[in-house]
XYZ file of N, CA and C in Angstrom:
381
model
N -78.153 39.377 34.062
C -76.998 39.609 33.220
C -75.822 39.613 34.029
N -75.984 40.328 35.260
C -74.822 40.407 36.223
C -74.257 38.910 36.723
N -75.266 38.041 36.612
C -74.785 36.631 36.902
C -73.935 36.156 35.864
N -74.392 36.510 34.674
C -73.713 36.168 33.498
C -72.318 36.663 33.205
N -72.177 37.853 33.616
C -70.976 38.628 33.731
C -69.870 38.138 34.775
N -70.714 37.819 35.986
C -69.709 37.412 36.864
C -69.187 35.918 36.460
N -70.127 35.072 35.848
C -69.867 33.622 35.516
C -68.557 33.783 34.305
N -69.135 34.812 33.396
C -67.914 34.945 32.349
C -66.637 35.563 33.071
N -66.791 36.288 33.879
C -65.529 36.539 34.788
C -64.736 35.629 35.332
N -65.551 34.715 35.897
C -64.895 33.474 36.597
C -64.242 32.555 35.733
N -64.967 32.516 34.650
C -64.486 31.665 33.500
C -63.201 32.071 33.004
N -63.202 33.420 32.750
C -62.025 34.071 32.154
C -60.782 34.047 33.186
N -61.155 34.247 34.562
C -60.236 34.016 35.418
C -59.652 32.855 35.687
N -60.576 31.564 35.419
C -59.966 30.339 35.345
C -59.065 30.071 34.380
N -59.368 30.580 33.186
C -58.690 30.399 32.003
C -57.279 31.094 32.257
N -57.331 32.450 32.815
C -56.029 33.080 33.102
C -55.121 32.265 33.949
N -55.838 31.721 34.954
C -55.128 30.868 35.894
C -54.500 29.738 35.304
N -55.283 28.888 34.532
C -54.941 27.860 33.742
C -53.835 28.040 32.795
N -53.867 29.289 32.200
C -52.861 29.730 31.229
C -51.606 29.864 31.819
N -51.801 30.641 33.104
C -50.393 30.962 34.017
C -49.835 29.838 34.431
N -50.837 28.652 35.077
C -50.022 27.555 35.340
C -49.547 26.899 34.325
N -50.231 26.860 33.146
C -49.361 26.107 32.091
C -48.373 26.882 31.593
N -48.153 28.155 31.624
C -47.037 28.845 31.255
C -46.005 28.588 32.467
N -46.283 28.508 33.675
C -45.295 28.388 34.646
C -44.804 26.857 34.658
N -45.724 25.919 34.319
C -45.244 24.531 33.943
C -44.126 24.566 32.769
N -44.548 25.152 31.655
C -43.686 25.206 30.603
C -42.259 25.919 30.959
N -42.630 26.966 31.715
C -41.245 27.765 31.977
C -40.380 26.716 33.028
N -40.993 26.010 33.934
C -40.288 24.973 34.889
C -39.675 24.071 34.254
N -40.403 23.595 33.058
C -39.831 22.559 32.081
C -38.737 22.940 31.457
N -38.713 24.164 30.915
C -37.656 24.919 30.108
C -36.399 24.927 30.883
N -36.687 25.426 32.253
C -35.526 25.800 33.041
C -34.872 24.429 33.687
N -35.590 23.389 33.554
C -35.335 22.080 34.065
C -34.292 21.659 32.803
N -34.888 21.590 31.654
C -34.155 21.361 30.429
C -32.819 22.080 30.282
N -33.116 23.414 30.611
C -31.833 24.272 30.389
C -30.721 23.961 31.330
N -31.012 23.790 32.737
C -30.121 23.298 33.693
C -29.542 21.936 33.279
N -30.234 21.018 32.734
C -29.692 19.768 32.458
C -28.781 19.893 31.332
N -29.237 20.726 30.328
C -28.316 21.078 29.186
C -26.881 21.863 29.629
N -27.162 22.867 30.628
C -25.927 23.555 31.063
C -24.933 22.669 31.593
N -25.639 21.571 32.426
C -24.654 20.500 32.968
C -24.153 19.665 32.037
N -24.730 19.219 31.209
C -24.189 18.247 30.093
C -23.368 18.839 28.952
N -23.507 20.358 28.677
C -22.838 20.743 27.752
C -21.372 20.848 27.824
N -20.947 21.437 29.134
C -19.284 21.279 29.158
C -18.889 19.843 29.089
N -19.504 18.881 29.465
C -19.084 17.382 29.147
C -19.059 17.249 27.703
N -20.065 17.509 27.034
C -19.912 17.405 25.354
C -18.912 18.117 24.821
N -18.661 19.254 25.311
C -17.605 20.082 24.738
C -16.309 19.415 25.013
N -16.148 18.976 26.187
C -14.966 18.234 26.592
C -14.705 17.076 25.731
N -15.756 16.142 25.500
C -15.691 15.124 24.556
C -15.086 15.455 23.429
N -15.888 16.507 22.900
C -15.563 16.954 21.415
C -14.004 17.349 21.499
N -13.616 18.132 22.341
C -12.128 18.501 22.269
C -11.342 17.239 22.518
N -11.690 16.248 23.244
C -10.964 15.184 23.297
C -10.760 14.324 21.868
N -12.037 14.354 21.193
C -11.984 13.469 19.969
C -11.001 14.389 19.019
N -11.137 15.615 19.037
C -10.300 16.508 18.150
C -8.855 16.251 18.494
N -8.492 16.256 19.785
C -7.014 16.108 20.144
C -6.551 14.551 19.657
N -7.379 13.516 19.844
C -7.138 12.109 19.433
C -6.952 12.268 17.971
N -7.758 12.832 17.314
C -7.727 12.913 15.672
C -6.530 13.649 15.231
N -5.977 14.718 16.108
C -4.929 15.429 15.645
C -3.573 14.525 15.943
N -3.647 13.812 17.169
C -2.467 13.094 17.515
C -2.433 11.987 16.271
N -3.452 11.359 16.094
C -3.573 10.190 15.022
C -3.148 10.688 13.639
N -3.636 12.015 13.320
C -3.193 12.597 12.128
C -1.839 12.994 12.096
N -1.253 13.429 13.173
C 0.166 13.639 13.219
C 1.083 12.497 12.921
N 0.441 11.381 13.567
C 1.343 10.084 13.436
C 1.322 9.525 11.996
N 0.207 9.864 11.506
C 0.013 9.303 10.005
C 0.944 10.215 9.212
N 0.876 11.567 9.524
C 1.559 12.494 8.682
C 3.033 12.092 8.971
N 3.574 11.751 10.045
C 5.014 11.371 10.387
C 5.433 10.219 9.683
N 4.359 9.192 9.540
C 4.749 7.880 8.852
C 4.741 8.140 7.391
N 4.004 9.131 6.856
C 3.869 9.399 5.399
C 5.353 9.998 5.128
N 5.574 10.975 6.143
C 7.056 11.878 5.802
C 8.215 10.769 5.587
N 7.903 9.862 6.741
C 9.120 8.877 6.915
C 9.112 8.114 5.513
N 8.025 7.487 5.167
C 8.044 6.918 3.747
C 8.656 7.441 2.624
N 8.302 8.842 2.452
C 8.700 9.691 1.522
C 10.206 9.686 1.580
N 10.581 9.964 2.712
C 12.200 10.249 2.904
C 12.857 8.803 2.601
N 12.223 7.650 2.952
C 12.955 6.535 2.652
C 12.977 6.188 1.010
N 11.698 6.489 0.353
C 11.671 6.505 -1.041
C 12.812 7.370 -1.737
N 12.869 8.617 -1.216
C 13.799 9.601 -1.755
C 15.201 9.103 -1.573
N 15.428 8.426 -0.493
C 17.109 7.809 -0.231
C 17.176 6.771 -1.284
N 16.193 5.891 -1.475
C 16.151 4.826 -2.426
C 16.327 5.143 -4.023
N 15.664 6.452 -4.243
C 15.842 7.061 -5.441
C 17.385 7.412 -5.654
N 17.924 8.127 -4.710
C 19.236 8.520 -4.611
C 20.246 7.411 -4.736
N 19.994 6.349 -4.037
C 20.786 5.117 -4.188
C 20.621 4.462 -5.612
N 19.601 4.349 -6.141
C 19.294 3.782 -7.251
C 20.015 4.564 -8.475
N 19.798 5.882 -8.398
C 20.358 6.845 -9.356
C 21.993 6.717 -9.224
N 22.483 6.728 -8.073
C 24.012 6.619 -7.892
C 24.355 5.299 -8.516
N 23.667 4.272 -8.055
C 24.140 2.788 -8.660
C 23.988 2.876 -10.105
N 22.879 3.445 -10.690
C 22.851 3.460 -12.088
C 23.797 4.347 -12.719
N 24.406 5.587 -12.109
C 25.421 6.123 -12.700
C 26.915 5.517 -12.613
N 27.011 4.668 -11.451
C 28.122 3.927 -11.450
C 28.152 2.748 -12.571
N 26.965 2.014 -12.784
C 26.894 1.119 -13.681
C 27.163 1.613 -15.087
N 26.563 2.809 -15.400
C 26.847 3.330 -16.597
C 28.218 3.786 -16.808
N 28.981 4.518 -15.866
C 30.400 4.723 -15.865
C 31.247 3.307 -16.286
N 30.859 2.354 -15.604
C 31.536 0.947 -15.780
C 31.218 0.634 -17.274
N 30.236 0.722 -17.719
C 30.038 0.235 -19.140
C 30.600 1.112 -20.034
N 30.560 2.579 -19.724
C 31.227 3.494 -20.808
C 32.766 3.329 -20.643
N 33.416 2.841 -19.546
C 34.708 2.500 -19.684
C 35.192 1.159 -20.360
N 34.029 0.368 -20.077
C 34.360 -1.217 -20.872
C 34.213 -0.786 -22.410
N 33.233 -0.001 -22.713
C 33.041 0.234 -24.126
C 34.290 1.085 -24.612
N 34.707 1.897 -23.944
C 35.980 2.840 -24.463
C 37.023 1.986 -24.553
N 37.215 1.046 -23.535
C 38.540 -0.012 -23.683
C 38.406 -0.710 -24.989
N 37.150 -1.409 -25.173
C 36.935 -1.982 -26.572
C 36.967 -1.308 -27.740
N 36.691 -0.133 -27.629
C 36.728 0.795 -28.777
C 38.199 1.069 -28.911
N 38.897 1.416 -27.942
C 40.388 1.687 -28.039
C 41.025 0.541 -28.636
N 40.669 -0.654 -28.119
C 41.349 -2.136 -28.682
C 41.111 -2.040 -30.262
N 39.737 -1.865 -30.491
C 39.555 -2.076 -31.911
C 40.172 -1.046 -32.947
N 40.351 0.231 -32.320
C 41.026 1.366 -32.948
C 42.446 0.884 -33.253
N 43.151 0.263 -32.318
C 44.456 -0.097 -32.278
C 44.591 -1.261 -33.171
N 43.755 -2.112 -33.328
C 43.717 -3.249 -34.128
C 43.577 -2.824 -35.690
N 42.666 -1.728 -35.798
C 42.380 -1.061 -37.069
C 43.755 -0.492 -37.571
N 44.396 0.133 -36.702
C 45.588 1.043 -37.044
C 46.776 0.032 -37.566
N 46.868 -1.233 -36.545
C 47.703 -2.035 -36.981
C 47.440 -2.910 -38.265
N 46.262 -3.150 -38.520
C 46.043 -3.963 -39.800
C 46.242 -2.981 -40.959
N 45.865 -1.561 -40.835
C 46.183 -0.531 -41.901
C 47.649 -0.612 -42.038
N 48.670 -0.622 -40.963
C 49.904 -0.344 -41.160
C 50.382 -1.844 -41.834
N 49.879 -3.006 -41.510
C 50.413 -4.261 -42.313
C 49.732 -4.139 -43.675
N 48.483 -3.632 -43.870
C 48.209 -3.377 -45.133
C 48.953 -2.539 -46.087
N 49.431 -1.356 -45.345
C 50.343 -0.443 -46.123
C 51.650 -1.256 -46.447
N 52.210 -1.953 -45.403
C 53.512 -2.608 -45.845
C 53.215 -3.675 -46.739
N 52.171 -4.436 -46.940
C 51.962 -5.418 -47.933
C 51.816 -4.606 -49.124
N 50.938 -3.609 -49.469
C 50.858 -2.914 -50.584
C 52.431 -2.391 -50.974
N 53.249 -1.883 -50.193
C 54.398 -1.412 -50.422
C 55.438 -2.694 -51.069
N 55.156 -3.824 -50.361
C 55.960 -5.034 -50.739
C 55.469 -5.486 -52.206
N 54.180 -5.417 -52.483
C 53.670 -5.647 -53.840
C 54.083 -4.610 -54.803
N 54.010 -3.454 -54.588
C 54.405 -2.466 -55.335
C 55.939 -2.636 -55.785
N 56.801 -2.809 -54.680
C 58.163 -3.186 -54.875
C 58.294 -4.382 -55.883
N 57.470 -5.576 -55.592
C 57.788 -6.753 -56.382
C 57.489 -6.384 -57.881
N 56.350 -5.485 -57.978
C 55.785 -5.251 -59.203
C 56.757 -4.488 -60.305
N 57.431 -3.393 -59.247
C 58.552 -2.638 -59.939
C 59.927 -3.383 -60.359
N 60.102 -4.528 -59.483
C 61.250 -5.322 -59.633
C 60.985 -6.248 -60.927
N 59.937 -6.499 -61.295
C 59.640 -7.478 -62.368
C 59.624 -6.497 -63.663
């Protein structure tokens, strides 16, 4: 029995040593990967920051271009509005002049009509 106990103890010891070696290998592997990641992580972070900076610059350029287009569009609206107002003023002035001429013609025709009616009335009274 003692022999069995000793063999069992040796097996247990071998298993413990195997587990210990396995754990040490796992720990060493983990530390190696950890060191590798620790070295790569700052580069990855720097790359991410660079991509963000580039995107910010590109977006800023796009925003500036958009703002410029909006400004040009607004200027064109102001110009078109101004031109439209001027054209409308010219048309109103032309219509006003034509209306004044027609009004004068109507007044002149009425005066002539009144004169003709007065002459006719005078002729009728004379007869």
